[in-house]
Amino acid sequence: MVRENKYDVIIVGSGPSALSCAKILADNKVKVLLVQRSIHTVSPTFYSGLLFEDSLKGIFGKITDGKNSLSIERVISKQKSYVLDKDTFTVIDTEVNGENNFTVLRNSLISWMISQLDKAGVDILDETVVRDLILDNNTVIGIKTDSSDYFASTVVIAEGVKSILSKKAGLRKGEIRPEELYLFIEEVLELPAKTIEERFELGSGQGLSGTLAPKDFFSLNSIGYFHTNKKSITLGVGVYFPDLIKTGVNINFCMEGLKIHSLFRDLIRGAETIKYSSYILPKQVWTPLSNPTNLFGDGYLIIGGSAMMVDINANDISFLPLLSSKLAAEAILNKNLSSYQANLIKSLKEITGVAV
Amino acid sequence: MPRQKKENKVDILSIHEKLLINRFRPDTESHIRVNQDACLVCKNKECTKFCPSRVFIWSDTDDQLLVTYENCLECGACKSGCPYEAIDYKHPNGGYGIGFS
């Protein structure tokens, strides 16, 4: 429900970054409008489906909160990395940290988060595309949608990697180059719960999360991942975008190649694909040196995927986007937007141990 | 035509078959515009190969690029991948496009 056209903060987007930032702000009595393209509970956003409860700490309530609990697919009990050769593979078991890591379905997570935003008093505008920002003397003061204009002291851009709004409004110079991107496709393959537990050697309700490092996979630089849901397996593959452009190989060919690889063919035998999606992610995490886009300016902040704040090699791929949400909310609450980028750089340096 | 389930086999699918799985709510107008002048001089027609849902199809008879935006998975790769920057990708209108159920 939308009451009026003036807010403290407008957030553009409906992914985990957008929703997390909105939640922190609303919990601190900030008047927030969230504008999303999709209908209320269906999100076209990308989310890996892995949920590390620690990343949500301090943002959302407990995942298992009686009748308001989030519907979990499986508790991750095994974590493995696979190096894939032509038709053989090597497994490396990695340690599972605690019992608070889960697989979730994207839409369950998004609707759970949105129900919490509703309760926290965030106004949500559905089925609305933000076409441009409104500027006054180089300061962002609002947004233009197909139907109306809305105004706020701060606009948070969490529109995802595509960065259409940031480019249109001139916050990002030029189009994203292929060299900056990995192209991904993901499939959800349906199998009975019992079959999954047998094939992956899992106890009831337990899950496996795996990362794939293909060695010389059709001579393309590629990575992959998979994890078990209750009654399905999520399988994803990403290829360095210039490699696809250069070779003319369609990424679907890589996915089908993966499915008949010795690692997977027995695991997914008889499974039916029930979902096919595609998305782009940055090759490299944003740093001030690698990326000329400023993540803050007068009246705005850029967070999550649109800030290229995603590490495709990370175990918990949602860690950086959510970190950017927290730091952005903090900067807004402290009325110091420039501190967002400074704190982000500081955190990146602490995480990687390298000066950025 | 419904897909036949292949018991105990790995289900190998073409892009076409995969697109039938998804639910789309297509708008009446395309959210992707192309500059056809660039397509005419473009030699490799990269977009017709890399698009994960084969939105772009070159028509030899019409000498133009057909854009089946109704099948778009909304990854946005096309606007970066076109060597002529001739693909103008905008978000579909609110509530339209791919719906991941």
XYZ file of C-alpha atoms in Angstrom:
457
model
C 0.000 0.000 0.000
C 1.258 3.430 -0.878
C 0.076 6.399 1.144
C 1.747 9.433 -0.348
C 4.566 10.469 -2.630
C 7.177 11.652 -0.111
C 9.427 9.259 1.796
C 12.644 9.265 3.782
C 14.070 6.503 1.588
C 12.998 4.905 -1.693
C 14.479 1.498 -2.493
C 14.438 0.284 -6.092
C 14.493 -3.497 -6.412
C 13.099 -6.671 -4.903
C 16.083 -8.926 -4.343
C 17.583 -9.845 -0.974
C 19.724 -6.665 -0.937
C 16.752 -4.366 -1.479
C 14.558 -6.189 1.023
C 17.283 -6.357 3.696
C 18.083 -2.662 3.430
C 14.364 -1.814 3.664
C 13.957 -3.985 6.758
C 16.844 -2.421 8.692
C 15.657 1.093 7.883
C 12.009 0.404 8.751
C 13.079 -1.155 12.055
C 14.786 2.160 12.797
C 11.600 4.151 12.164
C 12.622 5.330 8.704
C 9.736 5.818 6.265
C 10.545 3.515 3.343
C 8.979 2.928 -0.066
C 10.087 -0.224 -1.893
C 9.396 -0.256 -5.630
C 9.477 -3.593 -7.438
C 8.768 -4.713 -10.984
C 7.127 -7.965 -10.049
C 3.818 -8.856 -8.501
C 3.846 -9.061 -4.722
C 5.327 -12.472 -4.078
C 6.774 -13.537 -7.409
C 10.253 -12.255 -7.931
C 12.325 -12.477 -11.096
C 15.357 -11.769 -8.955
C 18.345 -14.054 -8.852
C 19.062 -15.808 -5.598
C 21.256 -18.873 -5.319
C 18.982 -20.763 -2.948
C 21.644 -21.145 -0.284
C 20.861 -19.412 2.959
C 23.508 -18.855 5.579
C 21.614 -17.755 8.655
C 24.544 -15.706 9.944
C 24.290 -13.393 6.933
C 20.712 -12.507 7.902
C 21.546 -11.891 11.561
C 20.537 -8.454 12.706
C 18.305 -7.955 9.656
C 15.427 -10.410 9.736
C 13.841 -12.261 12.640
C 14.706 -15.841 13.371
C 14.161 -18.182 10.437
C 12.373 -20.671 12.654
C 9.925 -18.384 14.390
C 6.884 -20.490 15.185
C 4.069 -19.897 12.735
C 5.971 -17.208 10.850
C 8.902 -19.428 10.066
C 10.511 -19.550 6.679
C 9.919 -22.729 4.743
C 13.294 -24.459 4.592
C 14.137 -27.037 1.937
C 17.058 -28.861 3.581
C 19.685 -28.303 6.256
C 23.108 -28.366 4.620
C 25.044 -31.258 6.145
C 27.567 -31.779 3.353
C 29.577 -29.268 1.426
C 31.805 -30.377 -1.418
C 33.947 -28.912 -4.150
C 34.432 -30.781 -7.399
C 37.148 -30.367 -9.969
C 35.733 -31.685 -13.236
C 37.827 -33.211 -15.981
C 36.429 -34.357 -19.304
C 34.375 -37.157 -17.793
C 36.034 -37.680 -14.417
C 36.172 -35.609 -11.271
C 37.982 -35.059 -7.989
C 36.055 -34.294 -4.797
C 37.181 -32.100 -1.972
C 35.083 -32.203 1.163
C 34.820 -28.877 2.881
C 33.805 -28.444 6.472
C 30.229 -27.485 7.205
C 30.094 -24.617 9.657
C 27.302 -25.182 12.149
C 23.727 -26.232 11.541
C 22.392 -22.901 10.389
C 22.941 -23.216 6.680
C 19.975 -24.139 4.543
C 18.710 -24.502 1.034
C 15.587 -22.484 0.325
C 13.452 -21.834 -2.712
C 13.825 -18.307 -4.033
C 10.145 -17.454 -3.895
C 9.669 -18.815 -0.372
C 12.520 -16.644 0.839
C 11.325 -13.529 -0.973
C 7.713 -13.863 0.224
C 8.911 -14.492 3.781
C 11.073 -11.376 3.656
C 8.240 -9.326 2.150
C 5.808 -10.447 4.853
C 8.316 -9.144 7.407
C 8.572 -5.829 5.543
C 4.784 -5.521 5.595
C 4.839 -5.975 9.357
C 7.694 -3.489 9.757
C 5.597 -0.856 7.970
C 7.410 -0.599 4.623
C 5.205 0.677 1.790
C 5.556 -1.621 -1.214
C 4.717 -0.606 -4.751
C 4.313 -3.697 -6.970
C 4.370 -4.162 -10.740
C 6.108 -0.835 -11.155
C 9.198 -0.081 -13.217
C 11.391 2.833 -12.234
C 12.335 4.456 -15.540
C 14.558 7.293 -14.336
C 15.769 9.270 -11.354
C 14.656 12.823 -10.640
C 17.531 15.217 -10.128
C 17.696 18.715 -8.721
C 21.081 20.407 -9.124
C 22.835 17.042 -9.471
C 21.179 15.731 -6.340
C 18.889 12.728 -6.652
C 15.549 13.695 -5.129
C 13.195 11.014 -6.413
C 12.143 8.461 -8.989
C 10.053 8.425 -12.130
C 7.824 5.429 -12.730
C 5.426 4.773 -15.613
C 2.569 6.073 -13.499
C 3.832 8.630 -10.945
C 6.803 10.415 -9.455
C 7.924 9.697 -5.900
C 10.300 11.735 -3.785
C 12.746 10.903 -0.995
C 15.808 12.234 0.802
C 17.737 9.136 -0.313
C 17.205 6.693 -3.185
C 18.796 3.262 -2.779
C 19.397 1.500 -6.086
C 19.254 -2.282 -5.725
C 18.143 -3.108 -9.263
C 20.538 -6.011 -9.860
C 23.571 -6.453 -12.090
C 21.795 -5.277 -15.267
C 22.038 -1.716 -13.900
C 19.547 -0.267 -16.368
C 18.466 2.597 -14.118
C 22.023 3.505 -13.037
C 23.042 3.737 -16.675
C 19.952 5.681 -17.741
C 20.456 8.199 -14.928
C 24.148 8.574 -15.771
C 25.418 7.123 -12.474
C 27.195 4.426 -14.461
C 29.205 5.484 -17.479
C 28.441 3.382 -20.519
C 27.249 -0.169 -20.912
C 28.672 -3.069 -18.880
C 31.343 -4.752 -21.038
C 31.236 -8.533 -21.649
C 34.677 -8.757 -19.979
C 33.038 -7.728 -16.716
C 30.512 -10.558 -16.779
C 29.802 -14.238 -16.343
C 26.590 -15.480 -17.933
C 24.726 -18.103 -15.892
C 21.849 -20.454 -16.453
C 20.171 -22.485 -13.780
C 17.837 -25.445 -13.833
C 15.704 -26.988 -11.138
C 15.384 -30.732 -11.629
C 12.590 -32.556 -9.873
C 13.097 -35.883 -8.077
C 11.331 -37.594 -5.153
C 12.774 -36.678 -1.727
C 13.655 -40.291 -0.995
C 15.553 -40.663 -4.274
C 17.565 -37.533 -3.520
C 18.474 -38.816 -0.058
C 19.502 -42.205 -1.444
C 21.561 -40.905 -4.328
C 23.332 -38.153 -2.424
C 23.662 -40.294 0.727
C 21.817 -37.843 2.914
C 19.745 -38.326 6.057
C 16.130 -37.224 6.066
C 15.953 -33.449 5.657
C 19.695 -33.134 5.118
C 21.171 -31.419 2.112
C 24.290 -31.115 0.005
C 25.790 -28.017 -1.501
C 28.490 -28.320 -4.122
C 30.668 -26.028 -6.181
C 32.057 -27.065 -9.531
C 35.384 -26.100 -11.009
C 35.383 -27.462 -14.561
C 38.856 -27.913 -15.971
C 38.891 -27.209 -19.668
C 35.138 -27.418 -20.042
C 34.739 -27.052 -23.844
C 37.738 -24.671 -23.630
C 35.571 -22.155 -21.794
C 36.268 -20.454 -18.486
C 33.408 -21.709 -16.414
C 32.139 -22.418 -12.926
C 29.138 -24.251 -11.574
C 27.167 -25.130 -8.483
C 24.423 -27.445 -7.343
C 22.445 -28.132 -4.227
C 19.644 -30.358 -3.082
C 16.202 -29.014 -2.258
C 13.441 -31.058 -0.667
C 12.163 -32.548 -3.920
C 14.527 -31.104 -6.497
C 18.110 -30.355 -7.392
C 19.277 -26.912 -8.410
C 22.055 -26.996 -10.981
C 23.765 -23.881 -12.285
C 26.571 -23.156 -14.714
C 28.301 -19.870 -15.473
C 30.664 -19.072 -18.350
C 32.935 -16.076 -18.844
C 30.773 -14.101 -21.260
C 33.511 -13.179 -23.816
C 34.267 -16.904 -24.225
C 30.669 -17.535 -25.307
C 30.683 -14.574 -27.675
C 33.993 -15.607 -29.196
C 33.183 -19.294 -29.695
C 29.493 -18.995 -30.560
C 28.728 -21.742 -28.029
C 25.346 -21.409 -26.357
C 25.508 -21.858 -22.581
C 22.641 -24.341 -22.753
C 25.074 -26.709 -24.464
C 27.324 -26.490 -21.371
C 24.398 -27.268 -19.089
C 23.453 -30.345 -21.078
C 27.120 -31.371 -21.129
C 27.211 -31.095 -17.357
C 24.098 -33.218 -17.003
C 25.663 -36.162 -18.830
C 29.021 -35.815 -17.050
C 29.867 -38.844 -14.895
C 29.361 -36.742 -11.756
C 25.737 -35.998 -12.545
C 24.264 -38.503 -14.937
C 23.431 -41.053 -12.246
C 22.458 -38.448 -9.669
C 19.860 -36.793 -11.895
C 18.654 -39.852 -13.776
C 14.904 -39.602 -14.435
C 14.711 -36.046 -13.105
C 12.471 -33.576 -14.857
C 13.449 -29.950 -15.396
C 10.796 -27.739 -13.796
C 12.514 -24.372 -14.040
C 14.977 -22.693 -16.388
C 16.444 -19.292 -15.619
C 19.299 -17.077 -16.687
C 21.217 -14.192 -15.143
C 24.489 -12.281 -15.301
C 26.956 -11.767 -12.459
C 30.159 -9.727 -12.249
C 33.450 -11.478 -12.923
C 35.053 -9.358 -10.245
C 33.808 -7.747 -7.068
C 33.606 -3.962 -7.268
C 36.700 -2.091 -6.171
C 37.386 1.615 -6.694
C 40.323 0.692 -8.914
C 38.608 -1.897 -11.105
C 35.357 -0.016 -11.482
C 34.904 3.703 -12.112
C 31.308 3.717 -10.841
C 30.879 5.542 -7.559
C 28.531 3.702 -5.240
C 27.264 6.884 -3.637
C 26.462 10.437 -4.589
C 24.187 13.268 -3.556
C 20.920 11.635 -2.604
C 21.665 8.057 -3.661
C 23.451 4.794 -2.866
C 24.002 1.745 -5.092
C 23.971 -1.672 -3.398
C 23.982 -5.411 -4.120
C 24.305 -6.690 -7.681
C 23.950 -3.236 -9.201
C 27.028 -2.237 -7.180
C 28.815 -5.362 -8.549
C 28.991 -6.379 -4.921
C 28.864 -10.104 -5.636
C 31.668 -12.659 -5.397
C 30.848 -15.562 -7.721
C 33.546 -17.686 -6.092
C 32.261 -17.220 -2.568
C 30.711 -20.091 -0.688
C 27.941 -17.799 0.528
C 27.201 -15.708 -2.534
C 24.685 -13.550 -0.656
C 27.268 -12.415 1.903
C 28.576 -9.367 0.017
C 25.202 -8.136 -1.263
C 23.804 -8.294 2.268
C 26.903 -6.623 3.690
C 26.334 -3.750 1.278
C 22.693 -3.547 2.454
C 23.767 -3.284 6.078
C 26.432 -0.654 5.400
C 24.052 1.370 3.224
C 21.369 1.352 5.921
C 23.977 2.360 8.502
C 25.146 5.287 6.347
C 21.559 6.486 5.883
C 20.825 6.241 9.607
C 24.019 8.190 10.356
C 23.060 10.767 7.699
C 26.441 10.309 6.066
C 26.063 8.718 2.621
C 29.763 8.902 1.750
C 30.594 6.683 4.735
C 28.884 3.810 2.865
C 31.568 3.454 0.221
C 34.398 4.095 2.701
C 33.104 1.387 5.059
C 32.551 -0.986 2.174
C 36.170 -0.595 1.067
C 37.299 -1.122 4.654
C 35.237 -4.316 4.955
C 36.434 -5.671 1.605
C 39.989 -5.095 2.729
C 39.348 -6.982 5.986
C 37.703 -9.885 4.169
C 40.253 -10.334 1.409
C 43.269 -9.117 3.339
C 44.255 -7.139 0.260
C 44.206 -3.402 -0.113
C 41.476 -2.392 -2.579
C 2.930 -30.828 -27.069
C 3.765 -32.176 -23.596
C 7.245 -33.460 -23.137
C 7.579 -37.206 -22.779
C 9.222 -38.132 -19.536
C 12.165 -40.395 -20.109
C 12.226 -42.795 -17.203
C 15.663 -43.500 -15.799
C 17.430 -41.372 -18.357
C 19.049 -38.006 -18.173
C 16.546 -35.583 -19.616
C 18.451 -33.730 -22.334
C 16.521 -30.696 -23.442
C 16.758 -28.141 -26.186
C 16.332 -24.473 -25.350
C 12.960 -24.653 -27.018
C 11.772 -27.391 -24.697
C 13.083 -25.533 -21.659
C 11.196 -22.404 -22.574
C 7.951 -24.364 -22.498
C 8.556 -25.052 -18.801
C 8.599 -21.416 -17.763
C 5.580 -19.190 -17.328
C 5.676 -15.948 -19.226
C 3.260 -13.072 -19.157
C 4.257 -11.308 -22.348
C 3.348 -7.696 -22.992
C 1.970 -6.642 -26.347
C 5.049 -4.581 -27.131
C 8.691 -5.619 -27.018
C 10.989 -4.448 -24.198
C 13.947 -5.102 -26.516
C 14.610 -2.829 -29.485
C 17.357 -3.369 -32.019
C 18.960 -1.037 -34.502
C 18.477 -3.102 -37.673
C 21.026 -1.003 -39.618
C 23.731 -2.423 -37.373
C 22.370 -5.967 -37.792
C 22.701 -5.658 -41.580
C 26.443 -5.007 -41.350
C 27.024 -7.341 -38.375
C 28.941 -10.359 -39.650
C 28.748 -12.907 -36.844
C 25.305 -12.082 -35.436
C 26.577 -13.031 -31.972
C 23.236 -12.433 -30.255
C 21.617 -15.251 -32.241
C 24.137 -17.637 -30.664
C 24.739 -16.537 -27.059
C 21.198 -15.664 -25.926
C 20.183 -18.409 -23.443
C 16.610 -18.341 -24.696
C 17.323 -17.672 -28.382
C 15.317 -14.473 -28.454
C 17.204 -13.253 -31.530
C 16.725 -15.007 -34.857
C 18.189 -13.808 -38.133
C 15.734 -13.991 -41.010
C 17.453 -14.384 -44.362
C 14.207 -13.882 -46.234
C 13.426 -10.577 -44.522
C 17.057 -9.517 -44.051
C 16.324 -8.556 -40.490
C 16.717 -9.651 -36.905
C 13.548 -11.118 -35.416
C 13.141 -10.471 -31.695
C 10.995 -13.046 -29.904
C 10.913 -10.965 -26.709
C 8.106 -13.165 -25.366
C 10.730 -15.840 -24.554
C 13.148 -13.480 -22.794
C 14.557 -14.746 -19.482
C 15.555 -11.158 -18.622
C 19.247 -11.814 -17.955
C 20.254 -8.634 -19.813
C 23.327 -10.227 -21.433
C 22.299 -9.017 -24.917
C 22.872 -5.332 -24.218
C 26.472 -6.086 -23.210
C 27.102 -8.811 -25.778
C 26.129 -6.945 -28.944
C 29.403 -5.719 -30.491
C 27.563 -2.783 -32.112
C 25.704 -1.792 -28.935
C 22.637 -2.012 -31.129
C 20.408 -3.764 -28.599
C 18.363 -1.482 -26.390
C 17.130 -3.569 -23.479
C 14.616 -2.069 -21.069
C 12.714 -3.721 -18.240
C 9.385 -5.175 -19.356
C 6.444 -3.126 -18.108
C 5.466 -3.740 -14.488
C 3.990 -7.189 -13.907
C 4.969 -8.484 -17.348
C 7.724 -10.825 -18.424
C 9.072 -13.953 -16.864
C 7.296 -15.210 -13.748
C 9.237 -17.760 -11.783
C 6.568 -19.701 -10.005
